[in-house]
Tab-separated table of C-alpha atoms in Angstrom:
chain	number	residue	atom	x	y	z
A	1	MET	CA	0.000	0.000	0.000
A	2	ARG	CA	1.238	3.488	-0.812
A	3	SER	CA	2.643	6.010	1.638
A	4	ILE	CA	1.215	9.520	1.997
A	5	TRP	CA	2.524	12.677	3.647
A	6	ILE	CA	-0.293	14.894	4.878
A	7	THR	CA	1.547	18.206	5.097
A	8	PRO	CA	1.297	20.755	7.955
A	9	PRO	CA	-2.438	21.320	8.532
A	10	LEU	CA	-4.306	24.402	9.610
A	11	ALA	CA	-4.909	22.531	12.900
A	12	ILE	CA	-4.793	18.933	14.050
A	13	LEU	CA	-6.129	16.966	17.031
A	14	ALA	CA	-2.701	15.485	17.722
A	15	ASP	CA	0.837	16.612	18.544
A	16	ALA	CA	1.809	16.763	14.880
A	17	PRO	CA	2.007	20.375	13.640
A	18	GLY	CA	4.290	19.258	10.794
A	19	GLY	CA	1.726	16.789	9.510
A	20	ILE	CA	1.566	13.002	9.482
A	21	VAL	CA	2.980	10.198	7.374
A	22	LEU	CA	0.845	7.154	6.575
A	23	ARG	CA	2.258	3.829	5.463
A	24	ASN	CA	0.429	0.566	4.848
A	25	GLY	CA	-2.815	1.953	6.196
A	26	ARG	CA	-1.365	3.103	9.539
A	27	PHE	CA	0.068	6.263	11.006
A	28	ALA	CA	3.849	5.924	10.640
A	29	GLU	CA	5.223	9.334	11.674
A	30	LEU	CA	3.969	12.424	13.493
A	31	LEU	CA	6.051	15.384	12.389
A	32	THR	CA	7.140	18.576	14.107
A	33	LEU	CA	7.070	21.890	12.223
A	34	GLY	CA	9.756	21.911	9.553
A	35	GLN	CA	10.357	18.172	9.814
A	36	ARG	CA	10.103	16.047	6.686
A	37	PRO	CA	9.306	12.335	6.344
A	38	SER	CA	12.221	10.040	7.178
A	39	GLN	CA	11.670	8.049	3.971
A	40	PRO	CA	10.404	8.908	0.477
A	41	VAL	CA	6.600	8.946	0.116
A	42	ASP	CA	4.393	8.072	-2.822
A	43	ASP	CA	1.932	10.965	-2.450
A	44	VAL	CA	1.769	14.360	-0.772
A	45	PHE	CA	-1.541	15.892	0.304
A	46	ASP	CA	-1.585	19.625	1.020
A	47	ALA	CA	-3.545	20.001	4.277
A	48	SER	CA	-2.800	23.704	4.790
A	49	GLN	CA	-6.517	24.551	4.558
A	50	HIS	CA	-7.735	21.641	6.666
A	51	VAL	CA	-8.470	20.910	10.306
A	52	VAL	CA	-7.492	17.270	10.807
A	53	LEU	CA	-9.271	14.932	13.235
A	54	PRO	CA	-9.057	11.207	13.872
A	55	GLY	CA	-11.920	9.515	12.065
A	56	LEU	CA	-15.047	9.911	14.196
A	57	VAL	CA	-16.543	6.788	15.795
A	58	ASN	CA	-20.323	6.479	16.139
A	59	THR	CA	-21.356	4.018	18.842
A	60	HIS	CA	-25.164	3.939	18.649
A	61	HIS	CA	-27.606	4.196	15.772
A	62	HIS	CA	-30.638	2.599	14.103
A	63	PHE	CA	-30.095	2.842	10.358
A	64	TYR	CA	-33.574	1.696	9.352
A	65	GLN	CA	-35.077	4.735	11.065
A	66	THR	CA	-33.837	7.041	8.304
A	67	LEU	CA	-37.097	6.025	6.605
A	68	THR	CA	-39.275	7.627	9.300
A	69	ARG	CA	-37.654	10.946	10.108
A	70	ALA	CA	-40.028	13.643	11.369
A	71	HIS	CA	-42.870	11.158	11.041
A	72	PRO	CA	-46.096	13.151	11.525
A	73	ASP	CA	-47.582	10.606	13.951
A	74	ALA	CA	-44.477	10.497	16.164
A	75	ILE	CA	-43.250	14.049	16.607
A	76	ASN	CA	-43.571	15.767	19.999
A	77	LYS	CA	-43.666	12.516	21.981
A	78	GLN	CA	-41.504	10.919	24.639
A	79	LEU	CA	-39.888	7.512	24.225
A	80	PHE	CA	-42.601	4.987	25.145
A	81	ASP	CA	-45.393	6.814	23.295
A	82	TRP	CA	-43.025	7.438	20.366
A	83	LEU	CA	-42.185	3.724	20.156
A	84	LYS	CA	-45.817	2.594	20.384
A	85	VAL	CA	-46.647	4.766	17.374
A	86	LEU	CA	-43.669	3.659	15.286
A	87	TYR	CA	-43.443	-0.092	15.973
A	88	PRO	CA	-46.397	-0.864	13.631
A	89	VAL	CA	-44.954	1.494	11.014
A	90	TRP	CA	-41.544	-0.182	11.179
A	91	SER	CA	-43.160	-3.609	10.787
A	92	ARG	CA	-43.432	-2.740	7.063
A	93	LEU	CA	-39.646	-2.906	6.701
A	94	THR	CA	-38.497	-5.090	3.785
A	95	PRO	CA	-35.037	-6.236	2.620
A	96	ASP	CA	-35.038	-3.558	-0.108
A	97	SER	CA	-36.021	-0.729	2.230
A	98	MET	CA	-33.547	-1.998	4.818
A	99	ARG	CA	-30.766	-1.838	2.227
A	100	ILE	CA	-31.492	1.704	1.043
A	101	ALA	CA	-31.905	2.926	4.635
A	102	THR	CA	-28.568	1.378	5.594
A	103	ARG	CA	-26.813	2.840	2.574
A	104	LEU	CA	-28.112	6.337	3.218
A	105	ALA	CA	-27.276	6.240	6.937
A	106	LEU	CA	-23.724	5.023	6.293
A	107	ILE	CA	-23.085	7.689	3.656
A	108	GLU	CA	-24.577	10.420	5.826
A	109	LEU	CA	-22.283	9.362	8.664
A	110	LEU	CA	-19.265	9.126	6.362
A	111	MET	CA	-19.837	12.633	5.025
A	112	SER	CA	-19.884	13.961	8.595
A	113	GLY	CA	-16.431	12.488	9.285
A	114	VAL	CA	-17.351	9.038	10.637
A	115	THR	CA	-14.974	6.224	9.696
A	116	THR	CA	-16.230	3.588	12.164
A	117	THR	CA	-19.832	3.096	13.169
A	118	SER	CA	-22.035	0.761	15.119
A	119	ASP	CA	-25.663	0.066	14.355
A	120	HIS	CA	-28.232	-1.458	16.685
A	121	HIS	CA	-30.711	-3.351	14.526
A	122	TYR	CA	-33.256	-5.187	16.663
A	123	LEU	CA	-36.359	-5.194	14.436
A	124	PHE	CA	-37.110	-8.416	12.526
A	125	PRO	CA	-40.526	-8.452	10.870
A	126	ALA	CA	-41.315	-11.327	8.501
A	127	HIS	CA	-38.907	-11.815	5.564
A	128	LEU	CA	-36.088	-9.716	7.073
A	129	ASP	CA	-33.910	-12.600	8.264
A	130	ASP	CA	-30.894	-11.298	6.326
A	131	ALA	CA	-30.796	-7.812	7.875
A	132	MET	CA	-27.268	-8.334	9.235
A	133	ASP	CA	-26.004	-9.581	5.874
A	134	ILE	CA	-27.411	-6.482	4.189
A	135	GLN	CA	-25.619	-4.207	6.653
A	136	VAL	CA	-22.290	-5.983	6.255
A	137	ASP	CA	-22.562	-5.838	2.479
A	138	GLU	CA	-23.297	-2.103	2.440
A	139	ALA	CA	-20.482	-1.250	4.867
A	140	ARG	CA	-17.998	-3.271	2.816
A	141	LYS	CA	-19.021	-1.530	-0.398
A	142	LEU	CA	-18.292	1.858	1.199
A	143	GLY	CA	-15.046	0.755	2.848
A	144	MET	CA	-16.221	1.767	6.331
A	145	ARG	CA	-15.468	-0.005	9.592
A	146	MET	CA	-18.575	-1.230	11.350
A	147	THR	CA	-19.605	-3.042	14.497
A	148	VAL	CA	-22.780	-4.735	13.322
A	149	THR	CA	-24.851	-5.594	16.372
A	150	ARG	CA	-27.312	-8.442	16.059
A	151	GLY	CA	-30.155	-6.887	17.991
A	152	SER	CA	-33.305	-8.664	19.115
A	153	MET	CA	-36.710	-8.420	20.766
A	154	ASN	CA	-38.648	-11.395	22.146
A	155	LEU	CA	-40.908	-9.808	24.784
A	156	SER	CA	-44.044	-8.563	23.033
A	157	VAL	CA	-47.150	-6.855	24.355
A	158	LYS	CA	-48.882	-10.168	25.089
A	159	ASP	CA	-46.013	-11.094	27.432
A	160	GLY	CA	-45.876	-7.725	29.190
A	161	GLY	CA	-43.395	-6.013	26.865
A	162	LEU	CA	-43.752	-2.945	24.664
A	163	PRO	CA	-43.383	-4.098	20.997
A	164	PRO	CA	-46.167	-5.855	19.027
A	165	ASP	CA	-45.890	-9.499	17.976
A	166	SER	CA	-45.193	-8.480	14.363
A	167	VAL	CA	-41.603	-7.357	15.038
A	168	VAL	CA	-40.303	-9.898	17.595
A	169	GLN	CA	-38.681	-13.335	17.272
A	170	ASP	CA	-38.427	-16.332	19.579
A	171	GLU	CA	-35.278	-16.928	21.611
A	172	ASP	CA	-34.080	-20.008	19.714
A	173	THR	CA	-34.306	-18.198	16.360
A	174	ILE	CA	-32.433	-15.207	17.748
A	175	LEU	CA	-29.600	-17.222	19.275
A	176	ALA	CA	-29.160	-19.369	16.179
A	177	ASP	CA	-28.797	-16.282	14.016
A	178	CYS	CA	-26.378	-14.690	16.509
A	179	GLU	CA	-24.149	-17.759	16.151
A	180	ARG	CA	-24.452	-17.641	12.357
A	181	VAL	CA	-23.581	-13.958	12.058
A	182	ILE	CA	-20.609	-14.192	14.432
A	183	SER	CA	-19.232	-17.227	12.600
A	184	LYS	CA	-19.629	-15.611	9.190
A	185	TYR	CA	-18.506	-12.031	9.773
A	186	HIS	CA	-16.754	-11.323	13.097
A	187	GLN	CA	-13.158	-10.164	12.592
A	188	ARG	CA	-10.726	-9.969	15.492
A	189	GLY	CA	-7.496	-8.022	15.919
A	190	GLU	CA	-6.166	-4.708	14.709
A	191	GLY	CA	-7.554	-3.200	11.543
A	192	ALA	CA	-10.811	-5.165	11.631
A	193	MET	CA	-13.376	-3.799	9.190
A	194	ILE	CA	-16.419	-5.775	10.368
A	195	GLN	CA	-17.054	-6.853	13.945
A	196	ILE	CA	-20.195	-8.345	15.455
A	197	GLY	CA	-21.843	-7.419	18.741
A	198	LEU	CA	-24.893	-8.942	20.428
A	199	ALA	CA	-27.578	-6.447	21.334
A	200	PRO	CA	-30.916	-7.433	22.898
A	201	CYS	CA	-32.875	-4.213	22.594
A	202	SER	CA	-33.950	-3.110	26.079
A	203	PRO	CA	-35.415	-4.347	29.378
A	204	PHE	CA	-38.940	-3.671	28.102
A	205	SER	CA	-38.574	-5.738	24.909
A	206	VAL	CA	-36.499	-8.838	25.809
A	207	THR	CA	-36.568	-11.603	28.414
A	208	LYS	CA	-33.961	-12.119	31.110
A	209	SER	CA	-33.270	-15.516	29.605
A	210	LEU	CA	-32.290	-13.966	26.264
A	211	MET	CA	-30.069	-11.383	27.961
A	212	SER	CA	-28.216	-14.100	29.868
A	213	ALA	CA	-27.850	-16.314	26.803
A	214	CYS	CA	-26.416	-13.447	24.725
A	215	GLY	CA	-23.959	-12.657	27.506
A	216	ALA	CA	-22.737	-16.243	27.455
A	217	LEU	CA	-22.422	-16.216	23.649
A	218	ALA	CA	-20.413	-12.999	23.716
A	219	GLU	CA	-18.025	-14.530	26.237
A	220	LYS	CA	-17.691	-17.670	24.119
A	221	HIS	CA	-16.948	-15.792	20.873
A	222	ASP	CA	-15.103	-12.756	22.303
A	223	CYS	CA	-17.459	-10.090	21.006
A	224	ARG	CA	-19.149	-7.032	22.480
A	225	LEU	CA	-22.515	-6.611	24.212
A	226	HIS	CA	-24.829	-3.653	23.722
A	227	THR	CA	-28.281	-2.561	24.874
A	228	HIS	CA	-30.369	0.477	25.777
A	229	LEU	CA	-30.391	1.161	29.513
A	230	ALA	CA	-31.558	3.873	31.904
A	231	GLU	CA	-32.862	6.063	29.095
A	232	THR	CA	-36.105	7.209	30.733
A	233	HIS	CA	-37.939	7.197	34.063
A	234	ASP	CA	-40.582	4.989	32.395
A	235	GLU	CA	-37.888	2.329	31.962
A	236	ASP	CA	-36.988	2.589	35.654
A	237	GLU	CA	-40.604	2.004	36.617
A	238	PHE	CA	-40.945	-0.881	34.136
A	239	CYS	CA	-37.901	-2.672	35.583
A	240	LYS	CA	-39.166	-2.280	39.118
A	241	ALA	CA	-42.648	-3.540	38.188
A	242	MET	CA	-41.514	-6.370	35.870
A	243	PHE	CA	-38.324	-7.559	37.561
A	244	GLY	CA	-38.452	-6.019	41.040
A	245	MET	CA	-35.159	-4.194	40.596
A	246	SER	CA	-33.460	-1.169	39.052
A	247	PRO	CA	-32.099	-1.266	35.461
A	248	LEU	CA	-28.507	-1.607	36.678
A	249	ASP	CA	-29.361	-4.384	39.142
A	250	TYR	CA	-31.106	-6.104	36.222
A	251	LEU	CA	-27.951	-5.727	34.128
A	252	GLU	CA	-25.875	-7.341	36.857
A	253	GLU	CA	-28.329	-10.197	37.373
A	254	VAL	CA	-28.153	-11.207	33.700
A	255	GLY	CA	-24.328	-11.184	33.763
A	256	TRP	CA	-23.694	-8.035	31.736
A	257	LEU	CA	-21.913	-5.879	34.325
A	258	ASN	CA	-18.442	-6.146	32.745
A	259	ASP	CA	-16.060	-4.420	30.342
A	260	ARG	CA	-17.478	-6.289	27.341
A	261	THR	CA	-20.625	-4.143	27.595
A	262	TRP	CA	-21.461	-0.671	26.371
A	263	LEU	CA	-24.843	0.954	26.955
A	264	ALA	CA	-26.880	3.435	24.952
A	265	HIS	CA	-28.023	6.589	26.766
A	266	GLY	CA	-27.261	5.752	30.414
A	267	ILE	CA	-29.092	8.820	31.698
A	268	HIS	CA	-30.837	7.913	34.936
A	269	PHE	CA	-28.053	6.419	37.029
A	270	SER	CA	-27.603	7.137	40.738
A	271	ASP	CA	-24.239	8.016	42.289
A	272	GLY	CA	-23.854	4.398	43.345
A	273	ASP	CA	-24.752	3.185	39.855
A	274	VAL	CA	-22.096	5.425	38.324
A	275	MET	CA	-19.411	4.041	40.633
A	276	ARG	CA	-20.431	0.447	39.815
A	277	LEU	CA	-20.302	1.129	36.082
A	278	GLY	CA	-16.830	2.623	36.394
A	279	ARG	CA	-15.583	-0.188	38.625
A	280	HIS	CA	-16.657	-2.795	36.076
A	281	GLY	CA	-15.529	-0.807	33.005
A	282	VAL	CA	-18.981	-0.648	31.404
A	283	GLY	CA	-19.057	1.901	28.555
A	284	VAL	CA	-21.814	4.454	27.992
A	285	CYS	CA	-22.741	5.967	24.635
A	286	HIS	CA	-23.939	9.534	25.165
A	287	CYS	CA	-26.709	10.397	22.661
A	288	PRO	CA	-27.245	14.126	23.226
A	289	THR	CA	-29.443	14.948	20.229
A	290	SER	CA	-31.863	12.074	20.715
A	291	ASN	CA	-31.995	12.709	24.452
A	292	MET	CA	-33.032	16.300	23.798
A	293	VAL	CA	-35.554	15.482	21.035
A	294	LEU	CA	-37.328	12.897	23.229
A	295	ALA	CA	-36.862	14.948	26.425
A	296	SER	CA	-35.285	11.900	28.060
A	297	GLY	CA	-32.740	13.630	30.293
A	298	GLN	CA	-29.051	14.423	30.574
A	299	CYS	CA	-26.252	11.839	30.685
A	300	ARG	CA	-23.811	12.157	33.611
A	301	THR	CA	-20.743	12.159	31.383
A	302	ARG	CA	-18.372	13.866	33.812
A	303	GLU	CA	-19.152	11.551	36.735
A	304	LEU	CA	-19.035	8.448	34.526
A	305	GLU	CA	-15.578	9.310	33.165
A	306	ALA	CA	-14.312	10.180	36.646
A	307	ALA	CA	-15.498	6.764	37.853
A	308	GLY	CA	-13.602	5.025	35.034
A	309	ALA	CA	-16.423	4.251	32.603
A	310	PRO	CA	-15.610	4.822	28.910
A	311	VAL	CA	-17.891	7.525	27.461
A	312	GLY	CA	-18.523	7.606	23.725
A	313	LEU	CA	-20.856	9.468	21.418
A	314	GLY	CA	-23.702	8.360	19.172
A	315	VAL	CA	-26.234	9.967	16.871
A	316	ASP	CA	-28.872	7.380	17.869
A	317	GLY	CA	-31.804	6.563	15.632
A	318	SER	CA	-32.529	8.767	12.684
A	319	ALA	CA	-36.120	9.046	13.859
A	320	SER	CA	-35.239	10.243	17.371
A	321	ASN	CA	-32.456	12.515	16.131
A	322	ASP	CA	-33.696	13.111	12.576
A	323	SER	CA	-30.059	13.275	11.505
A	324	SER	CA	-27.136	10.866	11.127
A	325	ASN	CA	-24.461	13.525	11.497
A	326	LEU	CA	-21.962	12.851	14.276
A	327	MET	CA	-20.087	16.121	13.832
A	328	GLU	CA	-23.353	17.881	14.544
A	329	GLY	CA	-23.716	15.574	17.553
A	330	VAL	CA	-20.324	16.727	18.841
A	331	ARG	CA	-21.631	20.293	19.002
A	332	HIS	CA	-24.835	19.197	20.701
A	333	ALA	CA	-22.783	17.222	23.227
A	334	LEU	CA	-20.791	20.319	24.102
A	335	MET	CA	-23.897	22.457	24.521
A	336	ILE	CA	-25.974	20.073	26.641
A	337	ASN	CA	-23.001	19.277	28.864
A	338	ARG	CA	-22.290	22.965	29.400
A	339	LEU	CA	-25.896	23.261	30.539
A	340	THR	CA	-25.579	20.176	32.735
A	341	TYR	CA	-22.276	21.240	34.290
A	342	ASP	CA	-20.588	24.530	33.395
A	343	ALA	CA	-18.327	26.219	30.833
A	344	SER	CA	-15.354	24.079	31.878
A	345	VAL	CA	-16.697	21.376	29.539
A	346	THR	CA	-14.738	22.081	26.349
A	347	HIS	CA	-14.784	21.278	22.647
A	348	LEU	CA	-11.880	18.911	23.338
A	349	ASP	CA	-14.082	16.910	25.715
A	350	ALA	CA	-16.767	16.522	23.043
A	351	LEU	CA	-14.205	15.559	20.386
A	352	ARG	CA	-12.637	13.030	22.784
A	353	TRP	CA	-16.014	11.347	23.309
A	354	ALA	CA	-16.472	11.057	19.532
A	355	THR	CA	-13.029	9.514	18.996
A	356	GLN	CA	-11.066	7.889	21.834
A	357	GLY	CA	-14.077	7.395	24.090
A	358	SER	CA	-16.170	5.826	21.362
A	359	ALA	CA	-13.288	3.544	20.350
A	360	ARG	CA	-13.066	2.321	23.956
A	361	CYS	CA	-16.814	1.608	23.988
A	362	LEU	CA	-16.328	-0.638	20.953
A	363	GLY	CA	-13.383	-2.360	22.633
A	364	ARG	CA	-10.893	-1.025	20.086
A	365	SER	CA	-7.416	0.329	20.792
A	366	ASP	CA	-6.389	0.660	17.122
A	367	ILE	CA	-8.655	3.586	16.157
A	368	GLY	CA	-9.879	6.896	17.573
A	369	GLU	CA	-6.511	8.621	17.840
A	370	ILE	CA	-3.783	9.983	15.567
A	371	ALA	CA	-0.804	8.081	16.965
A	372	VAL	CA	1.986	6.000	15.475
A	373	GLY	CA	0.834	2.446	14.773
A	374	LYS	CA	-2.897	3.224	14.842
A	375	GLN	CA	-5.152	2.772	11.823
A	376	ALA	CA	-4.979	5.658	9.332
A	377	ASP	CA	-8.566	6.861	9.732
A	378	LEU	CA	-8.984	10.628	9.313
A	379	ALA	CA	-11.623	13.324	8.907
A	380	LEU	CA	-10.473	16.606	7.352
A	381	PHE	CA	-12.615	19.747	7.493
A	382	LYS	CA	-12.263	23.103	5.727
A	383	LEU	CA	-13.233	26.392	7.356
A	384	ASP	CA	-14.286	28.114	4.127
A	385	GLU	CA	-18.019	28.511	4.861
A	386	LEU	CA	-19.487	31.787	6.106
A	387	ARG	CA	-20.146	30.232	9.514
A	388	PHE	CA	-16.387	30.050	10.161
A	389	SER	CA	-15.443	33.561	9.043
A	390	GLY	CA	-13.618	35.361	11.856
A	391	ALA	CA	-12.851	32.187	13.819
A	392	GLY	CA	-9.591	32.287	15.775
A	393	ASP	CA	-9.092	28.797	17.188
A	394	ALA	CA	-9.559	26.383	14.284
A	395	LEU	CA	-10.225	23.258	16.372
A	396	ALA	CA	-12.713	25.069	18.590
A	397	ALA	CA	-14.364	26.562	15.514
A	398	LEU	CA	-15.259	23.109	14.195
A	399	VAL	CA	-17.452	22.564	17.238
A	400	LEU	CA	-18.547	26.069	18.234
A	401	CYS	CA	-19.326	27.292	14.719
A	402	GLY	CA	-21.051	24.071	13.736
A	403	ALA	CA	-19.028	22.058	11.228
A	404	HIS	CA	-21.204	19.321	9.802
A	405	ARG	CA	-19.595	18.156	6.556
A	406	ALA	CA	-16.067	16.826	6.062
A	407	ASP	CA	-14.086	17.789	2.969
A	408	ARG	CA	-11.982	14.611	3.023
A	409	VAL	CA	-12.405	11.305	4.869
A	410	MET	CA	-9.879	8.468	4.933
A	411	VAL	CA	-10.315	4.884	6.168
A	412	GLY	CA	-7.219	2.720	6.493
A	413	GLY	CA	-5.190	4.998	4.230
A	414	ASP	CA	-7.803	5.161	1.446
A	415	TRP	CA	-9.808	8.283	0.629
A	416	ARG	CA	-13.538	7.581	0.961
A	417	VAL	CA	-14.724	11.206	0.720
A	418	VAL	CA	-13.080	13.674	-1.686
A	419	ASP	CA	-14.102	17.334	-2.028
A	420	GLY	CA	-17.074	16.690	0.233
A	421	GLN	CA	-18.440	13.847	-1.896
A	422	PRO	CA	-18.370	10.107	-1.114
A	423	VAL	CA	-16.278	8.342	-3.732
A	424	GLY	CA	-18.332	6.536	-6.369
A	425	ILE	CA	-21.748	7.562	-5.005
A	426	ASP	CA	-24.457	9.432	-6.896
A	427	ILE	CA	-26.019	11.468	-4.087
A	428	ALA	CA	-28.981	12.689	-6.135
A	429	GLN	CA	-29.864	9.144	-7.166
A	430	LEU	CA	-29.533	7.913	-3.581
A	431	ARG	CA	-31.764	10.701	-2.304
A	432	ALA	CA	-34.446	9.914	-4.885
A	433	ALA	CA	-34.395	6.169	-4.202
A	434	HIS	CA	-34.477	6.615	-0.438
A	435	GLY	CA	-37.241	9.195	-0.617
A	436	ALA	CA	-39.352	6.841	-2.704
A	437	ALA	CA	-38.779	3.985	-0.251
A	438	ALA	CA	-39.751	6.184	2.686
A	439	LYS	CA	-43.178	6.980	1.246
A	440	GLN	CA	-44.435	3.492	2.144
A	441	PHE	CA	-43.984	4.366	5.835
A	442	LEU	CA	-46.211	7.446	5.796
């Protein structure tokens, strides 16, 4: 693979003012000002107009929900009421609509600077058995890294859960497909492009038996565990009524309180809960935009990090965020955490959550940072829009002035976005096809 020298940038989230050298898909040298590469390079990229970040890492999403953004029956509702409206709508999902939704979500993320993403797909109406295969195929075509989580629901309304029968599966079917997907796709080690996680949806949509079984499978196959937890007060009350315990006690009882697990939202944790999460190394994906749209609450990011819990960032579902833009989510994370705490929360905190913190949530030490030996994943932004005019600190300007579209994105040393456009993708055609698919959900 070729070597590239990315010359001194306008700004960079690393100690490399002289730029960086990439060889064989990894960062090989971080240069001081005036320093040149130690060996000849194949290509030189002039980064003098760019702010350079590690590739962003998105740790929670629901790709299929791009088809129901701003759905007229679901706006202005909180989580449980929002879900009850949309479950029957989502039951219309087909393999074709799943594919176009996945493609659009991945490209939207990529254009915002995301090089690695996770998706939590838990919805399996009839004839959608190959949902995981569709997601893997689309990620591979785009050259993006992805943790594909085999989600699940098996506790329907008739059994005391929230989802209708039309979108759930039985435990044996779920576990068999988890084994299949892990065996077929899960890559281990540095540089992995596709990894598999197991992700029963939430306490109000799965049985304790399924949670325990998925925990055992993850241990057997060395993969990650993911679920929604402590997102709303309604969930707290459900756990107490259904299981006689708090959400975190439930998590411990099913064997998930360990460093293999990362949680979506993690809002309503007590002081004692926070200390337990940190002690066991459980990660939390902060979803600021979704939390604000659904009025769910504010994640205790500062206390969680202080306790030792990895904190990452996620855009969450495109129907609870109405966007799949993680750079926009970085700005929202800064703003809501300033409101939660004070002005000592900085743009560097928000960028750390979207890079290093998110990588830790996914159990990866090879991404999320510009450092020698790490994977050459980068997001490069220009400050040539009117919103940036007059900005002094270039890194701060990305967050404070609202950057939302990367000019260049690289995954493993290969450019995947050039001049703001994903390589090889007809955006107008994608928009038309996706828009047509979405009409069946209205």
